[in-house]
Tab-separated table of N, CA and C and ligand atoms in Angstrom:
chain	number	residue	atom	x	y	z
A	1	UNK	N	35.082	-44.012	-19.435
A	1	UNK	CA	34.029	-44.794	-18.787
A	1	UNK	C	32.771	-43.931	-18.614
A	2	UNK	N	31.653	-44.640	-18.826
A	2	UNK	CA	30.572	-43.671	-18.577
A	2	UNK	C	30.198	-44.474	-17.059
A	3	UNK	N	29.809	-42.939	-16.270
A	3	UNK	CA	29.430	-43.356	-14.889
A	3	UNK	C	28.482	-43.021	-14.200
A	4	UNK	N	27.790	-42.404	-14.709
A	4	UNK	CA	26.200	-41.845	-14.622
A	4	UNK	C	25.138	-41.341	-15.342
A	5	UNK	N	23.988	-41.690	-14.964
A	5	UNK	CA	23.500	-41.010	-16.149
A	5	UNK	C	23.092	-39.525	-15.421
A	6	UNK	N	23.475	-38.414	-16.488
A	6	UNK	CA	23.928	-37.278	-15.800
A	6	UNK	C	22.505	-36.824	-15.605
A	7	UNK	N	21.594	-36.610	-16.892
A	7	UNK	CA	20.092	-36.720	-16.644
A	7	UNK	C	19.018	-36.613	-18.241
A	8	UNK	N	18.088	-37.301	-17.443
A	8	UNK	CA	17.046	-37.657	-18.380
A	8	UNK	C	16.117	-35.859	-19.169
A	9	UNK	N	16.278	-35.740	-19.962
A	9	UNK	CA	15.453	-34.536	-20.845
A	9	UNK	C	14.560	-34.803	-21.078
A	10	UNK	N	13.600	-33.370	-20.996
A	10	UNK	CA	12.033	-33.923	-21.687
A	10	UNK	C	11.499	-32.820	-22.038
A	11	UNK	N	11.155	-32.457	-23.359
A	11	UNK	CA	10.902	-31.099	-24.531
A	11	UNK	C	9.281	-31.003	-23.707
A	12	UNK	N	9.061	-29.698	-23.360
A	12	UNK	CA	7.688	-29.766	-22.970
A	12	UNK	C	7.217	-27.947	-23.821
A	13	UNK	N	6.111	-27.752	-23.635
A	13	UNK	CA	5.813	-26.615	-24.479
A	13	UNK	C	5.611	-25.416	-23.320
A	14	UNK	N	5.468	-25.701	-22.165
A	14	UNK	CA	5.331	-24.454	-21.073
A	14	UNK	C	6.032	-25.017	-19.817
A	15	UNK	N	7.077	-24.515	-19.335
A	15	UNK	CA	7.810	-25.108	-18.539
A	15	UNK	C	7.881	-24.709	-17.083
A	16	UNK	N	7.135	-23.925	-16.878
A	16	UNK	CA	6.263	-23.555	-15.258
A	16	UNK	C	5.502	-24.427	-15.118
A	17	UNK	N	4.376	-24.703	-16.107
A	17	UNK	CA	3.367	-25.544	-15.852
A	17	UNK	C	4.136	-27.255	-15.834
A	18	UNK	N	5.131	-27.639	-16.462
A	18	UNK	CA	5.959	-29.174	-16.310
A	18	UNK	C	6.673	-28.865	-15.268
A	19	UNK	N	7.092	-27.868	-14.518
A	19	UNK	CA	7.768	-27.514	-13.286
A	19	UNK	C	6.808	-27.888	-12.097
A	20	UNK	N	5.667	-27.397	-12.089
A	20	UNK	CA	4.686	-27.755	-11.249
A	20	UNK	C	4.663	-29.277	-11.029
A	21	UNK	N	4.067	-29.796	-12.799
A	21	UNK	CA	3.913	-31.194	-12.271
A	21	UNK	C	4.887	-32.145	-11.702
A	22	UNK	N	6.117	-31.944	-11.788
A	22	UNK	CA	7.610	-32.737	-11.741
A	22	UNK	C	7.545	-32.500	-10.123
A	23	UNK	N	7.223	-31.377	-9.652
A	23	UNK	CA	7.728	-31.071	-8.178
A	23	UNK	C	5.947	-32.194	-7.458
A	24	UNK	N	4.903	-32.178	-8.226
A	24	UNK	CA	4.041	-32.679	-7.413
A	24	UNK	C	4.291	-33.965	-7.872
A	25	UNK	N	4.844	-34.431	-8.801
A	25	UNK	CA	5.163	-35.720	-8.919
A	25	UNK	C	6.609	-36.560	-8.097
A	26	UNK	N	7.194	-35.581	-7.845
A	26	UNK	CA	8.964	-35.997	-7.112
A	26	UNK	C	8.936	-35.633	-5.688
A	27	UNK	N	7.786	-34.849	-5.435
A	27	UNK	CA	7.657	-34.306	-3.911
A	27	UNK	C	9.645	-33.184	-3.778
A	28	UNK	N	10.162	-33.104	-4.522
A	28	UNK	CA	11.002	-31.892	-5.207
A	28	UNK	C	10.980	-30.182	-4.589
A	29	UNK	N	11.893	-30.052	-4.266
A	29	UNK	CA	12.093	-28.853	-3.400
A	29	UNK	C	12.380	-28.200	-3.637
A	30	UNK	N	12.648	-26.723	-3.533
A	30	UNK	CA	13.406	-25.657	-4.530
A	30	UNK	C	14.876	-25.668	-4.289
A	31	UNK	N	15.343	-26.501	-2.955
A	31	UNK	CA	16.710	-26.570	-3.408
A	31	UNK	C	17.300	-27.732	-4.292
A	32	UNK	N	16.203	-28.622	-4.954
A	32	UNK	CA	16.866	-29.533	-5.925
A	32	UNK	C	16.703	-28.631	-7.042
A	33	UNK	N	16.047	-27.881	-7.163
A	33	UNK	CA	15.623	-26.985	-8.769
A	33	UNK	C	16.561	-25.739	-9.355
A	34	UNK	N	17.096	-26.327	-10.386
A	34	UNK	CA	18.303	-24.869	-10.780
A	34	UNK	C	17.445	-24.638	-12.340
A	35	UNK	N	16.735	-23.198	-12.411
A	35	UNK	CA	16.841	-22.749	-14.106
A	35	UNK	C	17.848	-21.932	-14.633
A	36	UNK	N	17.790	-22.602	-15.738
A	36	UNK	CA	19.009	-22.342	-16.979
A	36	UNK	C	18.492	-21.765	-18.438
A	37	UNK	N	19.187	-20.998	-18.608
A	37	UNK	CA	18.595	-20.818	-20.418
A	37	UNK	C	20.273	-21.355	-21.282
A	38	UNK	N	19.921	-21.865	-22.490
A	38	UNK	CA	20.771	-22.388	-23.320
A	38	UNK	C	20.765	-21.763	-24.253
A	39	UNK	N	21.243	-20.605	-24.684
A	39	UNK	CA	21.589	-19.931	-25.943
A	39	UNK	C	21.433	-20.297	-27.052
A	40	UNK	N	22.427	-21.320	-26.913
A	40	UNK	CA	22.995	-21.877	-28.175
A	40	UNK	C	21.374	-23.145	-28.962
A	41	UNK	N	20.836	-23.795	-27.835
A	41	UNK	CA	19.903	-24.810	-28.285
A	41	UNK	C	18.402	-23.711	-28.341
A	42	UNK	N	18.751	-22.400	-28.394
A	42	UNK	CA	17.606	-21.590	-27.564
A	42	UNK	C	16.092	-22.530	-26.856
A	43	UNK	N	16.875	-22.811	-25.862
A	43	UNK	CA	15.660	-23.324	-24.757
A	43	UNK	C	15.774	-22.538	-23.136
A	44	UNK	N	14.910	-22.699	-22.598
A	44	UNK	CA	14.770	-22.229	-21.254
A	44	UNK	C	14.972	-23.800	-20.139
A	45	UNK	N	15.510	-23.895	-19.745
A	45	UNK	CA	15.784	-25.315	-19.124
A	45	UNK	C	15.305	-25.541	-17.518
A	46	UNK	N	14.649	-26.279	-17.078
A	46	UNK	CA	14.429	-26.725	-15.770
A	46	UNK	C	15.495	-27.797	-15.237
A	47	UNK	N	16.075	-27.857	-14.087
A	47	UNK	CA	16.883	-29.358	-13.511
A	47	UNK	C	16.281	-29.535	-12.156
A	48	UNK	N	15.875	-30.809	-11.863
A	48	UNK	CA	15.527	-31.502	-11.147
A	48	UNK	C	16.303	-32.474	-10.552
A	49	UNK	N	17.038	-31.896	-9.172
A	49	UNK	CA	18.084	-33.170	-9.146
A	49	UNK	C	17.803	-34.104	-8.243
A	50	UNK	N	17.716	-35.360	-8.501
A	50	UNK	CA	17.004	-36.448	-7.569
A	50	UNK	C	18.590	-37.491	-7.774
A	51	UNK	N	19.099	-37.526	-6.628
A	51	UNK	CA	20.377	-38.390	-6.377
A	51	UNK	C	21.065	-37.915	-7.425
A	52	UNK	N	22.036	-38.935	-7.923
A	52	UNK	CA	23.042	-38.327	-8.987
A	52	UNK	C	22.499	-37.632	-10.297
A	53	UNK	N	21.242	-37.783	-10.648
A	53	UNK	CA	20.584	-37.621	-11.699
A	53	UNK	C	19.558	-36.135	-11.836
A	54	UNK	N	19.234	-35.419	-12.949
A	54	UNK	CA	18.785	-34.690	-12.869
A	54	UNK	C	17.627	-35.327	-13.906
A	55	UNK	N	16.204	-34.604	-13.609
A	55	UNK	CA	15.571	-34.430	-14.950
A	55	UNK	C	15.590	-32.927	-15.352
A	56	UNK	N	15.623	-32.878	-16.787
A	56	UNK	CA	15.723	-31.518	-17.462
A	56	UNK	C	14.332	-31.101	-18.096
A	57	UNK	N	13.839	-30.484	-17.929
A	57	UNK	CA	12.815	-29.900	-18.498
A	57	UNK	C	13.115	-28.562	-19.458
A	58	UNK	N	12.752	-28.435	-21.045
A	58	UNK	CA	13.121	-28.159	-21.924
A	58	UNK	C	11.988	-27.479	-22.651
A	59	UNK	N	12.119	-26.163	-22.793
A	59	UNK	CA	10.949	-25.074	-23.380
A	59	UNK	C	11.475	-24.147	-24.549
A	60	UNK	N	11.259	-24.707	-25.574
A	60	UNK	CA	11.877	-23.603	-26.487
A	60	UNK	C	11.986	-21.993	-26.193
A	61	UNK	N	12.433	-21.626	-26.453
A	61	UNK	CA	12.693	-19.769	-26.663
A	61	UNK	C	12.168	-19.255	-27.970
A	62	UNK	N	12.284	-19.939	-28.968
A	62	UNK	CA	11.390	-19.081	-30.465
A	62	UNK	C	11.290	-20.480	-31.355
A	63	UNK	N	10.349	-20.169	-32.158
A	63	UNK	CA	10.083	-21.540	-33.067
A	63	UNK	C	11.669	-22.265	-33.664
A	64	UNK	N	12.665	-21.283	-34.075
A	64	UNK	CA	13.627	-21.767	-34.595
A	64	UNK	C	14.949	-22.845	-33.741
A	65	UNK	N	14.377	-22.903	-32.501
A	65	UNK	CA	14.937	-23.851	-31.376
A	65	UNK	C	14.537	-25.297	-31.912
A	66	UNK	N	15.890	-25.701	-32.076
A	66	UNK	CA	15.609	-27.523	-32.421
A	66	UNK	C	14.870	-28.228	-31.350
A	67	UNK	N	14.294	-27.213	-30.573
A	67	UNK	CA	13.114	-28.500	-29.383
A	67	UNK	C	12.193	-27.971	-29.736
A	68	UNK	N	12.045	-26.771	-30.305
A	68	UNK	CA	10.534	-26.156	-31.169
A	68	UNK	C	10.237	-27.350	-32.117
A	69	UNK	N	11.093	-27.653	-32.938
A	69	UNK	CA	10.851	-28.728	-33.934
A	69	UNK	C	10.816	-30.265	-33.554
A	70	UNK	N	11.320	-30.566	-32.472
A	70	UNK	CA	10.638	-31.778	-31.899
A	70	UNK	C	9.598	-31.829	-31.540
A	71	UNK	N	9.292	-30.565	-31.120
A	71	UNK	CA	7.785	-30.591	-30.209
A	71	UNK	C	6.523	-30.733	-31.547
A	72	UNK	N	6.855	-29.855	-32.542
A	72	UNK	CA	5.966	-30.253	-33.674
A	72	UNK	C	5.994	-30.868	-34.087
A	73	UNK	N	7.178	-31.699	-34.753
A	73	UNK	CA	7.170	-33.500	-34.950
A	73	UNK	C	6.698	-34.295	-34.307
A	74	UNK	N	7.040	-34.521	-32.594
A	74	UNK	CA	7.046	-35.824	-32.163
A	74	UNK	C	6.050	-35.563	-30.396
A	75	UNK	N	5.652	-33.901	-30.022
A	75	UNK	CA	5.080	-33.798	-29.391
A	75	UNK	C	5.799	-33.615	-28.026
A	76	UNK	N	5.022	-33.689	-26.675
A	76	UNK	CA	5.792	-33.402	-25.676
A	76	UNK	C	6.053	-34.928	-25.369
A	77	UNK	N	7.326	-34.794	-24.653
A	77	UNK	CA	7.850	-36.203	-24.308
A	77	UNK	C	9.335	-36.372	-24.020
A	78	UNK	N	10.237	-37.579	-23.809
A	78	UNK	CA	10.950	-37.353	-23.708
A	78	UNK	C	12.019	-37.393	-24.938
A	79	UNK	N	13.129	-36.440	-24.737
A	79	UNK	CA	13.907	-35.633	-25.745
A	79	UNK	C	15.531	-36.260	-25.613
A	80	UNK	N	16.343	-36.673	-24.741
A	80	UNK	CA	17.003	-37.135	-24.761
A	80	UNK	C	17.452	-37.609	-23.006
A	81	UNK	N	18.580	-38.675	-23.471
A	81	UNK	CA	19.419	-39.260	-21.910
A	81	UNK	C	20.318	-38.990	-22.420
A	82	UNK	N	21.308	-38.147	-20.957
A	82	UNK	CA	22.538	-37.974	-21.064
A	82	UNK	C	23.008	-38.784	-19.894
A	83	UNK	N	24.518	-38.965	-20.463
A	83	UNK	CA	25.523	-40.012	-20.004
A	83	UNK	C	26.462	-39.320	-19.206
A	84	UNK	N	26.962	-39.994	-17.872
A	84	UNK	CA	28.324	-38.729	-17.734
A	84	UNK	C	29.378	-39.561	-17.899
A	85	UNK	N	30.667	-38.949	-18.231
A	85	UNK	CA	31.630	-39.525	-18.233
A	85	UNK	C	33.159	-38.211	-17.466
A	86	UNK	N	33.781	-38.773	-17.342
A	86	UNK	CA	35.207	-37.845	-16.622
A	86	UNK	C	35.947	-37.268	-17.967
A	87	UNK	N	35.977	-38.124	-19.414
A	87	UNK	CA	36.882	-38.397	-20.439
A	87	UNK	C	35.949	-38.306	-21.199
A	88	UNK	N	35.542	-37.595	-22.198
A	88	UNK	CA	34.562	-36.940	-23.228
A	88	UNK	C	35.391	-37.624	-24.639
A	89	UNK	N	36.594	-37.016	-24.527
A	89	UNK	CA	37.616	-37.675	-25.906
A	89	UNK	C	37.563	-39.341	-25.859
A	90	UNK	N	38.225	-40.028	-24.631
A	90	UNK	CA	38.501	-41.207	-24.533
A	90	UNK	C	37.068	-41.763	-25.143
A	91	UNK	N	35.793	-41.459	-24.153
A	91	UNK	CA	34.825	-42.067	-24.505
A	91	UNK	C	34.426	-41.662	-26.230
A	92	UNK	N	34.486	-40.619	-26.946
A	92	UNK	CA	34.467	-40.645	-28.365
A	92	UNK	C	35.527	-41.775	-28.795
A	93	UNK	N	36.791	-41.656	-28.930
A	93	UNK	CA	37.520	-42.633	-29.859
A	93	UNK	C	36.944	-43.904	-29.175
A	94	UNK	N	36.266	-44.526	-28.010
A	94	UNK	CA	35.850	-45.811	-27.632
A	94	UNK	C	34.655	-45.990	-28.488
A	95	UNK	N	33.485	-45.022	-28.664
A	95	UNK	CA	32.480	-45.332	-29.348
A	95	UNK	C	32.610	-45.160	-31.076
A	96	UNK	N	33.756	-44.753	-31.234
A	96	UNK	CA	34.121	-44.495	-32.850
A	96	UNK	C	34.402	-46.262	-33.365
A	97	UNK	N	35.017	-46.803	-32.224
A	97	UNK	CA	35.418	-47.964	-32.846
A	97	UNK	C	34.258	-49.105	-32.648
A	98	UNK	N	32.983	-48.879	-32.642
A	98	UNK	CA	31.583	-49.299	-32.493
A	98	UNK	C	30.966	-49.075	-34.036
A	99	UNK	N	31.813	-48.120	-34.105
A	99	UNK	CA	31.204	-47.284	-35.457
A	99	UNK	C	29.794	-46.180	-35.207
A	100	UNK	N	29.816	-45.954	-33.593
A	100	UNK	CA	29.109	-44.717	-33.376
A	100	UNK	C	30.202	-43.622	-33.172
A	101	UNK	N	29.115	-42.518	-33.913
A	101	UNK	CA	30.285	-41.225	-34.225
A	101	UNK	C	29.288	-39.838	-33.632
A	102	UNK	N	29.467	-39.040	-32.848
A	102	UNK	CA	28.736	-37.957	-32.467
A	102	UNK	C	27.951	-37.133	-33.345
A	103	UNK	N	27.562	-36.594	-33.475
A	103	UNK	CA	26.779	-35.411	-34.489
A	103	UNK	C	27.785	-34.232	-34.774
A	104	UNK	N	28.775	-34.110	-34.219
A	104	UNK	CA	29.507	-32.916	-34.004
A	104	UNK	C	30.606	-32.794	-33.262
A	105	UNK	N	31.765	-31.913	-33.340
A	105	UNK	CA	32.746	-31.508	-31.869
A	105	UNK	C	31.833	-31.020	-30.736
A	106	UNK	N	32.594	-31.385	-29.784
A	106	UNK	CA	32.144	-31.141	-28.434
A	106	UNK	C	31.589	-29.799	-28.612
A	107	UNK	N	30.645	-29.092	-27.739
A	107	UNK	CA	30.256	-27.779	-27.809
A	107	UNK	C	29.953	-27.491	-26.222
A	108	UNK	N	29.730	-26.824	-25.659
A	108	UNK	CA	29.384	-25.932	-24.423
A	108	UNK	C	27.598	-26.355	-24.133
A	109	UNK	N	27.647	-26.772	-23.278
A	109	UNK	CA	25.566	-26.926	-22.499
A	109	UNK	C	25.522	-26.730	-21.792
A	110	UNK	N	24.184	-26.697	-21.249
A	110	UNK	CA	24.028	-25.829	-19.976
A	110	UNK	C	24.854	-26.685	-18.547
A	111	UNK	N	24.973	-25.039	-17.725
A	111	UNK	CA	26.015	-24.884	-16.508
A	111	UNK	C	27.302	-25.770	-16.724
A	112	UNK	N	28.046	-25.023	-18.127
A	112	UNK	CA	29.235	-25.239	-18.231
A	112	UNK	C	29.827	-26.296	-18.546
A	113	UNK	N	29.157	-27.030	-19.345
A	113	UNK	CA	29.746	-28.963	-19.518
A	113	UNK	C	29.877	-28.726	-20.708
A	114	UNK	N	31.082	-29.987	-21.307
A	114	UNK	CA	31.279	-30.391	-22.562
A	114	UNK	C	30.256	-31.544	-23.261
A	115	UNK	N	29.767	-31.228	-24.081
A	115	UNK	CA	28.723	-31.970	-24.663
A	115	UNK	C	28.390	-32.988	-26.122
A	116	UNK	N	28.720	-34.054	-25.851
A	116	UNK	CA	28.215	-34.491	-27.866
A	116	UNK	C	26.970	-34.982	-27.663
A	117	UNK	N	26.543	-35.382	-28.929
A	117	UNK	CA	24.767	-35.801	-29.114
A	117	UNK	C	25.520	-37.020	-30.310
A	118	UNK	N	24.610	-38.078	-30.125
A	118	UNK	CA	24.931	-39.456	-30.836
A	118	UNK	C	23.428	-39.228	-32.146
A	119	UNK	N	23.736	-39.575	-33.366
A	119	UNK	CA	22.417	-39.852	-34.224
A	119	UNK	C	21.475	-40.295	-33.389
A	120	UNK	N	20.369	-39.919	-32.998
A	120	UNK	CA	19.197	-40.973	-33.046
A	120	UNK	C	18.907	-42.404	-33.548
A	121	UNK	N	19.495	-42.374	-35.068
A	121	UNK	CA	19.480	-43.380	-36.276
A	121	UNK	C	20.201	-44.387	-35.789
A	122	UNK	N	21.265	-44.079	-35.007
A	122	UNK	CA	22.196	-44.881	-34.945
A	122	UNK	C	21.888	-45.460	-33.581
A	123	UNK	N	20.892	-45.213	-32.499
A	123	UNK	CA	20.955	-45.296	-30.949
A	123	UNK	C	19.133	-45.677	-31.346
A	124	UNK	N	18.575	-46.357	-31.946
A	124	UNK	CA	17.532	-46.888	-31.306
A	124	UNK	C	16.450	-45.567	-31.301
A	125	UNK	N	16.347	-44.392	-32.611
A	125	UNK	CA	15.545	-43.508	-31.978
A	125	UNK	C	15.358	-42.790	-30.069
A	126	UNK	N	16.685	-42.819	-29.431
A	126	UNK	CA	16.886	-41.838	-28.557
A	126	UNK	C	17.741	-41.435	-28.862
A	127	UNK	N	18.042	-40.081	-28.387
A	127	UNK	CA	18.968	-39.051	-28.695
A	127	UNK	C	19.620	-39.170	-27.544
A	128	UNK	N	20.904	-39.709	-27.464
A	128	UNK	CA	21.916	-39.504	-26.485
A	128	UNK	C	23.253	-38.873	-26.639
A	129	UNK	N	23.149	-38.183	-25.431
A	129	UNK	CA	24.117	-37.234	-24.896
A	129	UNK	C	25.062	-37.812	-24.366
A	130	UNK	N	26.247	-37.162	-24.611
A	130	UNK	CA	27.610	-37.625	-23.571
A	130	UNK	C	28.081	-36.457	-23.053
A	131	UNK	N	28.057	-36.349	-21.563
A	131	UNK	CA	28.415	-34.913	-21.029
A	131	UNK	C	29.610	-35.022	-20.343
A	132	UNK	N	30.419	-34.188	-19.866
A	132	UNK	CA	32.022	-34.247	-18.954
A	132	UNK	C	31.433	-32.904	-18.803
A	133	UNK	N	31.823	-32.888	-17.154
A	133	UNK	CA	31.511	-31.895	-15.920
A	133	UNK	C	33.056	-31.125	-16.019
A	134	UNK	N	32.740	-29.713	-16.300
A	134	UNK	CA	33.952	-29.352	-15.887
A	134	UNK	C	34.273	-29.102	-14.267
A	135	UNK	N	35.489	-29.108	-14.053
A	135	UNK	CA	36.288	-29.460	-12.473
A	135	UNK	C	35.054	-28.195	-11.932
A	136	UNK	N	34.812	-28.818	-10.875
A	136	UNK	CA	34.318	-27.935	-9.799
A	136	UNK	C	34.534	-27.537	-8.449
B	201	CO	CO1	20.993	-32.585	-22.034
C-alpha cells in the first residue's frame, strides 16, 4: 500500500540560496531542516519536513550528477514525488501487473531508505519514487 507521500523533490542549482527561500516561504525552522549528501546520485540534499511530508531540495555535486543533467535539460524545478510505502517488493509485483516496472533493483537513498524510480515515459513525464523507511 502506498501511504504517504514521503516527499516532493526539486533540482535547484545553489541550495543555500533555495534553502533560504523554502524557509521564507514555509516560515520552516531549523528543527524541520536535515542536510544530506547522496553519493551515489552525487547531490547535496536539503529536507524540509512539513507534517508527514518533506520537500527535498537537490544540488548537484559535479556536472556528472543525473540532477546536473536535468538542470541543463529541463532547468530548475521540480524533479520528482516520492511515495511511501511499508512493502517496497509487494508494491513492485502490484505495479508490475499495471505493466509499470521500476528503472532498476531497489538501491540505498538518502538517510537510509530503500528506493525505486518509475520511467518518466511511463508516469506522465514525473519521475516517481517509491521509498520504504527502514525500521526506526
Ligand atoms: Co527522492
Amino acid at each position: 500500500m502506498i501511504s504517504n507521500i514521503d516527499h516532493i523533490a526539486i533540482a535547484v542549482h545553489d541550495l543555500d540560496q533555495a534553502l533560504e527561500r523554502f524557509k521564507a516561504l514555509t516560515g520552516a525552522t531549523e528543527e524541520q531542516i536535515r542536510l544530506d549528501e547522496v553519493p551515489a546520485e552525487k547531490v547535496r540534499v536539503a529536507f524540509i519536513r512539513i507534517g508527514n511530508s518533506k520537500i527535498e531540495l537537490m544540488e548537484p555535486l559535479d556536472p556528472t550528477s543525473p540532477v546536473a543533467r536535468f538542470l541543463e535539460k529541463r532547468g530548475e524545478g521540480l524533479h520528482h514525488i516520492a511515495l511511501e510505502t511499508k512493502d517496497l517488493d509487494a508494491e513492485i509485483a502490484r505495479t508490475a501487473k499495471e505493466k509499470l516496472l521500476p528503472l532498476s533493483e531497489p538501491s540505498e537513498g538518502a538517510g537510509n531508505k530503500k528506493i525505486v524510480f518509475f520511467n518518466p515515459k511511463d508516469t506522465g513525464r514525473v519521475l516517481v519514487e517509491f521509498v520504504q523507511k527502514n525500521q526506526e
